[in-house]
Every structure is written in structure tokens, then in C-alpha cells.
């Protein structure tokens, strides 16, 4: 029965991890994987999370199912985090939250919802985008299209993006990264968000905003600017949020699908359909991650600790971005790579070519994906001089 099954090559990132592990170069640097790293190269459990878990362990009384929409307390905590505490959208009861297994799970729910409730509509993603977007939407049976995002000089191609959005057929879905665009790190300014909203409104397009890095760019509220603007200006918005990065609970699979509708009644209709999609995929979401987030966000003391820790992570990344460019100054390359300091989030489209990436790996033990995307959290004050020197060598 399985004779015809072909083996497919493994994930490029996983291959990179394996190759990195085997590399014996003592100065090797891993800029490949997509998780936060501290200055020691670890991805630790946040203090607020540890404390929340201790409380949960002590107080937990049951492990019964939590329902297709997840724990109500989780939704009540995530909605104001994403949409703003005094959001008119929440005031009008236009938003529904469904706890999901990670941001990926929320994307899959969104994809299945679009496929079943909006048959024939296409989905538009930035070129490039997080590669999994392609698989998630096409496997749900939706036709995928791309709009430009980066130009040949490795800059945000906003004019190209806007021109493409203006040609999208009415009713199609447009995937936007709320902040910390993966893989490029190029984000829209507030003014650019305003222009995007106008086009979406004019063209009657449905935004699906992927919000996987809230708090990693400029701040929890600053990063939500686009999401909140869209939700307040448009009748309908889909938001997929993730707690993997900002709570550091990658393996607990904690995300949220937020559906914003025109009014409370339509929101309830949509919500009832989302429950079916969730039930058909996995029935109920895993409870633990949502319980951690809920425990933190409903407790002022834990929230304050969490915000502080998140600020530390964000500041570390943004400092490393500036220090990377600074380290390239002696080689006259600071202008060439200045974009790294301007980009936001965990990732950076450095502008390094695939050939340069290959050389960095073979000659210096520096690992990143061939697109030139680097995980900035893999930089450290110890490895920056080495990285800068290696980059200078492959630029000669
Ligand atoms: N969207 C984007 C843009 C991402 O980068 C990621 C994580 N790499 C996700 C969604 C999914 O996040 P999660 O791990 O919560 O499923």
C-alpha cells in the first residue's frame, strides 16, 4: 500500500540544526533557528511563567476538556492584549477569541474557515513570507497568490505592495504580518498601515493579520498599531495571535484566533462556525499554555514581571541589531548592512547572497538559511567581532 510513497527532503532549518551540531569549529554561530536566545545562547523559561506554573500546579482541580474555544479566561485576557484594553471593538462586542494550538493552529483554523465559509476566495501572502503560510493555506484547498514586499536592493517595496493590493479581486484574503515580519524584519510604519487600510476598505478585501511577535518589535501596544487600526476601521478582520515567542512557551502550543465581525450578532454566527472547524481539527486545544498566559495576564504582579522580561528580550535584540551594524563599521560595511538596525523582530533579511551564506558556513561555521535570513537573537557581544570579520571576508 505504501510502495508509491516518495520520501521528501527534510525541513531546511532542521538540516541546518543537524549540521551545526556536528560542526567542530569552536567559534561556530547558529543564526538559523527561530527561537529567542539569551546572551548564553539559551532559551530559558521566563520567571513569570515559572511562577504561574507553580500556582497552577497547586490550584489545579481538574483536567477535563476546556471546550472548542478554549478557556474563557484565556480569551478574556488575550483580547485586550491584542486589541487594546479600551478597544471600541471590544466595547461593541465584535470580537471573538478561540484558543488554538499555537499561532500555527490559529492559522489553520483561519484557513479552514475561509475554505468552508468563503469558497472560491484566494489568499494573498507577501513575497517572501513565513514558508509555512504556503503549506497551511494550500493544504486547506485555498488558491495562494503573492504580493511583492522586498525590492532588489533589499528594502521594503511598499509601492509595489500597495500597487499589487489595488489589483486583488474583491473579497479575497490578504495576509499581513502585524510586526516583526518573518523572514525579512521589514515592518510597515503607522502611516503605511493607514494607506493599507484605505486600500483594503476600497477594494473590499479581508485582512488576515498574523501576530506572532507582539512585544518583540517596539512594544506590546506599539506592535499592535496595525491590528488595532484594521479592527477599528474595517467591519471584518481575522487575527492569528501567538504566545510562543512573547511568553517563551513555544512547546506549550498557545495561540488565539480572533475573529472581528461587523456586529455582535455576526460575530456569534462566525464564532459558531469556528467551533466546528476547531472540533474537526483537534476537538479542544491543549490547556496548559493558555492557563499560564491567563494566570499571568489576570495577575498584576505576574503581568509586571512578564512585561519586564519581555522588554529585556526586545531591548537585547534591538541593541544587538545596532551593535551588529557598528561592528561592521571598521570594514566600511555599515551602510551596506544598515537595514539590520532598522528592521524589527527576531529575523533579519541581511542581504547576504546564497553564495555568501554558503561561504560563511563552510569557512567560518556561521549558519543561516540561504535566503540570508539571520536570527538576530543568535548574535552576541562575544560573537559580533567574529561575525563582522567573516562578513567582511565574504564581501571582498
Ligand atoms: N507566524 C509567523 C510569521 C511565525 O514566524 C510563526 C512562528 N515561527 C508562527 C506564525 C507560528 O507560531 P507558533 O509557534 O505559535 O505556532
GROMACS .gro file of C-alpha atoms and ligand atoms in nm, residues 34 101-105 107 130 133 177 182 210 212-213 242-245 250 253-254 347, ligand 1:
model
   38
   34UNK     CA    1   1.355   3.066   1.506
  101UNK     CA    2  -0.256   2.515   1.943
  102UNK     CA    3  -0.005   2.792   1.873
  103UNK     CA    4  -0.020   3.061   1.610
  104UNK     CA    5   0.004   2.780   1.356
  105UNK     CA    6  -0.316   2.627   1.489
  107UNK     CA    7  -0.372   2.999   1.104
  130UNK     CA    8   0.696   3.260   0.661
  133UNK     CA    9   0.188   3.008   0.526
  177UNK     CA   10   0.233   4.046   0.938
  182UNK     CA   11   0.920   3.690   0.918
  210UNK     CA   12  -0.054   3.715   1.161
  212UNK     CA   13   0.328   3.606   1.612
  213UNK     CA   14   0.568   3.853   1.774
  242UNK     CA   15   0.074   3.351   1.916
  243UNK     CA   16   0.209   3.337   2.271
  244UNK     CA   17   0.504   3.119   2.170
  245UNK     CA   18   0.759   3.399   2.146
  250UNK     CA   19   0.696   2.752   2.227
  253UNK     CA   20   0.132   2.542   2.173
  254UNK     CA   21  -0.059   2.852   2.271
  347UNK     CA   22   1.472   3.794   1.197
  397LIG     N1   23   0.352   3.312   1.203
  397LIG     C1   24   0.479   3.350   1.190
  397LIG     C2   25   0.510   3.464   1.098
  397LIG     C3   26   0.580   3.284   1.259
  397LIG     O1   27   0.706   3.323   1.244
  397LIG     C4   28   0.546   3.176   1.343
  397LIG     C5   29   0.649   3.102   1.423
  397LIG     N2   30   0.769   3.079   1.364
  397LIG     C6   31   0.413   3.141   1.354
  397LIG     C7   32   0.318   3.211   1.284
  397LIG     C8   33   0.366   3.025   1.438
  397LIG     O2   34   0.389   3.035   1.569
  397LIG     P1   35   0.358   2.916   1.670
  397LIG     O3   36   0.490   2.860   1.708
  397LIG     O4   37   0.287   2.981   1.782
  397LIG     O5   38   0.272   2.815   1.601
   0.00000   0.00000   0.00000
